């Protein structure tokens, strides 16, 4: 399994005489040639008497690198999203600062009024 990660999955119980299906997800660990590499899937199960059976099968997996048509456009979109985050953080800091200034002024006014009595 050169191009995909080796995984192990427990399926569960299937009633005798019934059939079932599974989805197997794995991660790519390397790219392959355009024709793909042969990979192997091994299924091991127990029958109702507890006898273990193993079935092996081969499949072709083609793993390609992502192709970016316009790398500059991708870089620009990353920069603009970074700017949006920065502007958002600046706005939050300004709002908090204004709130603190208003609270301090209100506290000072109350203190001055109480000191006059």
Coordinates of N, CA and C in Angstrom, one line a residue:
X1 N 0.8 -1.2 0.0 CA 0.0 0.0 0.0 C 0.9 1.2 0.0
X2 N 1.6 1.5 -1.1 CA 2.5 2.6 -1.1 C 1.9 4.0 -1.1
X3 N 0.8 4.2 -1.7 CA 0.2 5.5 -1.9 C -0.9 5.8 -0.9
X4 N -1.4 4.9 -0.2 CA -2.5 5.1 0.7 C -2.1 4.6 2.1
X5 N -2.6 5.2 3.1 CA -2.3 4.9 4.5 C -3.0 3.6 4.9
X6 N -2.3 2.8 5.6 CA -2.8 1.5 6.1 C -3.8 1.8 7.2
X7 N -5.0 1.2 7.2 CA -6.0 1.4 8.3 C -6.5 0.1 8.7
X8 N -7.2 0.1 9.8 CA -7.9 -1.1 10.3 C -9.2 -0.6 10.8
X9 N -10.3 -1.3 10.4 CA -11.6 -0.9 10.8 C -12.5 -2.1 11.3
X10 N -13.2 -1.9 12.4 CA -14.1 -2.9 12.9 C -15.5 -2.6 12.3
X11 N -16.1 -3.6 11.6 CA -17.4 -3.4 10.9 C -18.6 -3.6 11.9
X12 N -18.5 -4.7 12.6 CA -19.7 -5.0 13.5 C -20.2 -6.4 13.1
X13 N -21.4 -6.6 13.5 CA -22.1 -7.9 13.3 C -23.0 -7.8 12.1
X14 N -23.0 -8.9 11.3 CA -24.0 -9.0 10.2 C -24.7 -10.3 10.4
X15 N -26.0 -10.3 10.4 CA -26.8 -11.5 10.7 C -26.5 -12.6 9.6
X16 N -26.6 -13.8 10.1 CA -26.4 -15.0 9.2 C -27.4 -14.9 8.0
X17 N -26.9 -15.1 6.8 CA -27.7 -15.1 5.6 C -28.0 -13.7 5.0
X18 N -27.6 -12.7 5.7 CA -27.7 -11.3 5.3 C -26.5 -10.8 4.6
X19 N -26.6 -9.7 3.9 CA -25.4 -9.1 3.4 C -25.2 -7.7 3.9
X20 N -24.1 -7.1 3.8 CA -23.8 -5.8 4.3 C -22.8 -5.1 3.4
X21 N -22.7 -3.8 3.6 CA -21.7 -3.0 2.8 C -20.9 -2.1 3.7
X22 N -19.8 -1.7 3.3 CA -18.9 -0.9 4.1 C -18.3 0.2 3.2
X23 N -18.0 1.3 3.8 CA -17.2 2.4 3.2 C -15.9 2.4 3.9
X24 N -14.8 2.4 3.2 CA -13.5 2.5 3.7 C -12.8 3.8 3.3
X25 N -12.5 4.6 4.3 CA -11.8 5.9 4.1 C -10.3 5.7 4.5
X26 N -9.5 6.3 3.7 CA -8.1 6.3 4.1 C -7.4 7.6 3.6
X27 N -6.2 7.9 4.0 CA -5.5 9.1 3.6 C -4.4 8.7 2.6
X28 N -4.2 9.6 1.6 CA -3.1 9.4 0.7 C -1.8 9.9 1.3
X29 N -0.8 9.1 1.1 CA 0.5 9.4 1.7 C 1.6 9.7 0.7
X30 N 1.2 9.4 -0.6 CA 2.2 9.8 -1.7 C 1.4 9.8 -3.0
X31 N 1.9 10.6 -3.9 CA 1.3 10.6 -5.3 C 1.7 9.3 -6.0
X32 N 0.9 9.0 -7.0 CA 1.3 7.8 -7.9 C 1.5 8.3 -9.3
X33 N 1.9 7.3 -10.1 CA 2.0 7.6 -11.5 C 0.6 7.8 -12.1
X34 N 0.4 8.3 -13.3 CA -0.9 8.6 -13.8 C -1.7 7.3 -14.0
X35 N -1.0 6.2 -14.2 CA -1.7 4.9 -14.3 C -2.2 4.4 -13.0
X36 N -1.7 4.9 -11.9 CA -2.1 4.4 -10.6 C -1.3 3.2 -10.1
X37 N -1.3 3.0 -8.8 CA -0.7 1.8 -8.2 C -1.7 0.9 -7.7
X38 N -1.3 -0.4 -7.7 CA -2.2 -1.4 -7.2 C -2.1 -1.4 -5.7
X39 N -3.2 -1.4 -5.0 CA -3.3 -1.5 -3.6 C -4.1 -2.7 -3.2
X40 N -4.0 -3.1 -1.9 CA -4.6 -4.3 -1.5 C -5.5 -4.0 -0.3
X41 N -6.7 -4.7 -0.4 CA -7.6 -4.6 0.8 C -7.8 -6.1 1.3
X42 N -7.7 -6.2 2.6 CA -7.8 -7.5 3.3 C -8.9 -7.4 4.2
X43 N -9.9 -8.4 4.0 CA -11.1 -8.5 4.9 C -11.0 -9.8 5.7
X44 N -11.0 -9.6 7.0 CA -11.0 -10.8 7.9 C -12.3 -10.8 8.7
X45 N -13.0 -12.0 8.7 CA -14.2 -12.1 9.4 C -14.3 -13.5 10.1
X46 N -15.3 -13.6 11.0 CA -15.6 -14.8 11.7 C -17.0 -15.2 11.3
X47 N -17.2 -16.5 11.1 CA -18.5 -17.0 10.8 C -19.2 -17.3 12.2
X48 N -20.4 -17.8 12.2 CA -21.2 -18.0 13.4 C -20.5 -19.0 14.4
X49 N -19.7 -19.9 13.8 CA -19.0 -20.8 14.7 C -17.7 -20.3 15.2
X50 N -17.3 -19.1 14.8 CA -16.0 -18.5 15.2 C -14.8 -18.8 14.4
X51 N -15.1 -19.4 13.2 CA -14.0 -19.7 12.3 C -13.6 -18.4 11.5
X52 N -12.3 -18.1 11.6 CA -11.8 -16.9 10.9 C -11.5 -17.1 9.5
X53 N -12.0 -16.2 8.6 CA -11.7 -16.3 7.2 C -11.1 -15.0 6.7
X54 N -10.2 -15.0 5.8 CA -9.5 -13.8 5.2 C -9.7 -13.8 3.7
X55 N -10.1 -12.7 3.2 CA -10.3 -12.5 1.8 C -9.4 -11.3 1.4
X56 N -8.6 -11.4 0.3 CA -7.8 -10.4 -0.2 C -8.3 -9.9 -1.6
X57 N -8.2 -8.6 -1.8 CA -8.6 -8.1 -3.1 C -7.6 -7.0 -3.5
X58 N -7.4 -6.8 -4.8 CA -6.6 -5.7 -5.2 C -7.5 -4.6 -5.9
X59 N -7.0 -3.4 -5.8 CA -7.7 -2.3 -6.5 C -6.6 -1.3 -6.9
X60 N -7.0 -0.5 -7.9 CA -6.1 0.5 -8.4 C -6.4 1.9 -7.8
X61 N -5.4 2.5 -7.3 CA -5.6 3.8 -6.7 C -4.7 4.8 -7.4
X62 N -5.3 5.9 -7.9 CA -4.5 7.0 -8.5 C -4.6 8.2 -7.5
X63 N -3.4 8.6 -7.1 CA -3.3 9.8 -6.2 C -2.5 10.8 -6.9
X64 N -3.2 12.0 -7.1 CA -2.5 13.1 -7.9 C -2.4 14.3 -7.0
X65 N -1.4 15.1 -7.3 CA -1.2 16.4 -6.6 C -2.3 17.4 -7.1
X66 N -2.8 18.3 -6.2 CA -3.7 19.3 -6.7 C -3.1 20.2 -7.7
X67 N -3.9 20.6 -8.7 CA -3.4 21.4 -9.8 C -4.0 22.8 -9.6
X68 N -3.2 23.8 -9.4 CA -3.7 25.2 -9.3 C -3.5 25.9 -10.6
X69 N -4.6 26.4 -11.2 CA -4.5 27.1 -12.4 C -3.9 28.5 -12.2
X70 N -4.2 29.2 -11.2 CA -3.8 30.5 -10.9 C -3.3 30.7 -9.5
X71 N -2.0 30.4 -9.3 CA -1.4 30.4 -7.9 C -1.5 31.8 -7.3
X72 N -1.3 32.8 -8.2 CA -1.4 34.2 -7.7 C -2.8 34.6 -7.1
X73 N -3.8 34.1 -7.7 CA -5.2 34.3 -7.2 C -5.4 33.7 -5.9
X74 N -4.8 32.5 -5.7 CA -4.9 31.8 -4.4 C -4.2 32.6 -3.3
X75 N -3.0 33.0 -3.7 CA -2.2 33.8 -2.7 C -2.9 35.1 -2.3
X76 N -3.5 35.8 -3.3 CA -4.3 37.0 -3.1 C -5.4 36.8 -2.1
X77 N -6.2 35.7 -2.3 CA -7.3 35.4 -1.5 C -6.9 35.2 0.0
X78 N -5.8 34.6 0.1 CA -5.2 34.3 1.5 C -4.9 35.6 2.2
X79 N -4.2 36.6 1.4 CA -3.9 37.8 2.0 C -5.1 38.7 2.3
X80 N -6.1 38.6 1.5 CA -7.3 39.4 1.8 C -8.1 38.9 3.0
X81 N -8.1 37.6 3.2 CA -8.7 37.0 4.4 C -7.9 37.4 5.7
X82 N -6.6 37.4 5.6 CA -5.8 37.8 6.7 C -6.0 39.3 7.1
X83 N -6.2 40.1 6.1 CA -6.5 41.5 6.4 C -7.9 41.7 7.1
X84 N -8.9 40.9 6.6 CA -10.2 40.9 7.3 C -10.1 40.6 8.7
X85 N -9.3 39.5 9.0 CA -9.1 39.1 10.4 C -8.5 40.3 11.2
X86 N -7.4 40.9 10.7 CA -6.7 41.9 11.3 C -7.7 43.1 11.6
X87 N -8.5 43.5 10.6 CA -9.4 44.6 10.8 C -10.4 44.3 11.8
X88 N -10.9 43.1 11.9 CA -11.8 42.6 12.9 C -11.3 42.7 14.3
X89 N -10.0 42.3 14.5 CA -9.4 42.4 15.8 C -9.2 43.8 16.2
X90 N -8.8 44.7 15.3 CA -8.6 46.1 15.6 C -9.9 46.7 16.0
X91 N -11.0 46.4 15.3 CA -12.3 46.9 15.6 C -12.8 46.5 17.0
X92 N -12.5 45.2 17.4 CA -12.9 44.7 18.7 C -12.1 45.5 19.8
X93 N -10.8 45.7 19.6 CA -9.9 46.4 20.5 C -10.4 47.8 20.7
X94 N -10.8 48.5 19.6 CA -11.3 49.9 19.8 C -12.6 49.9 20.6
X95 N -13.5 49.0 20.3 CA -14.8 48.9 21.0 C -14.5 48.7 22.5
X96 N -13.6 47.8 22.9 CA -13.3 47.5 24.3 C -12.7 48.7 24.9
X97 N -11.8 49.4 24.2 CA -11.2 50.6 24.8 C -12.2 51.7 25.0
X98 N -13.1 51.9 24.1 CA -14.2 52.9 24.3 C -15.1 52.6 25.5
X99 N -15.4 51.3 25.6 CA -16.2 50.9 26.8 C -15.5 51.1 28.1
X100 N -14.2 50.8 28.1 CA -13.4 51.1 29.3 C -13.3 52.6 29.7
X101 N -13.1 53.4 28.6 CA -13.0 54.9 28.9 C -14.4 55.4 29.4
X102 N -15.5 54.9 28.8 CA -16.8 55.4 29.3 C -17.0 54.9 30.8
X103 N -16.6 53.7 31.1 CA -16.8 53.2 32.5 C -16.0 54.0 33.4
X104 N -14.7 54.3 33.1 CA -13.9 55.1 34.0 C -14.4 56.5 34.2
X105 N -14.9 57.1 33.1 CA -15.5 58.5 33.3 C -16.7 58.5 34.2
X106 N -17.6 57.5 34.0 CA -18.8 57.3 34.8 C -18.4 57.2 36.2
X107 N -17.4 56.3 36.5 CA -17.0 56.1 37.9 C -16.4 57.4 38.5
X108 N -15.6 58.1 37.7 CA -15.1 59.4 38.2 C -16.2 60.4 38.6
X109 N -17.2 60.5 37.7 CA -18.3 61.4 38.0 C -19.1 61.1 39.2
X110 N -19.3 59.8 39.4 CA -20.0 59.3 40.7 C -19.2 59.7 41.9
X111 N -17.8 59.5 41.8 CA -16.9 59.8 42.9 C -16.9 61.2 43.2
X112 N -16.9 62.1 42.2 CA -17.0 63.6 42.4 C -18.3 64.0 43.0
X113 N -19.4 63.4 42.6 CA -20.6 63.8 43.2 C -20.7 63.4 44.7
X114 N -20.2 62.2 45.0 CA -20.2 61.7 46.4 C -19.3 62.5 47.2
X115 N -18.2 63.0 46.7 CA -17.2 63.8 47.4 C -17.8 65.2 47.8
X116 N -18.7 65.7 46.9 CA -19.3 67.0 47.2 C -20.2 67.0 48.4
X117 N -20.8 65.9 48.7 CA -21.8 65.8 49.8 C -21.0 65.7 51.0

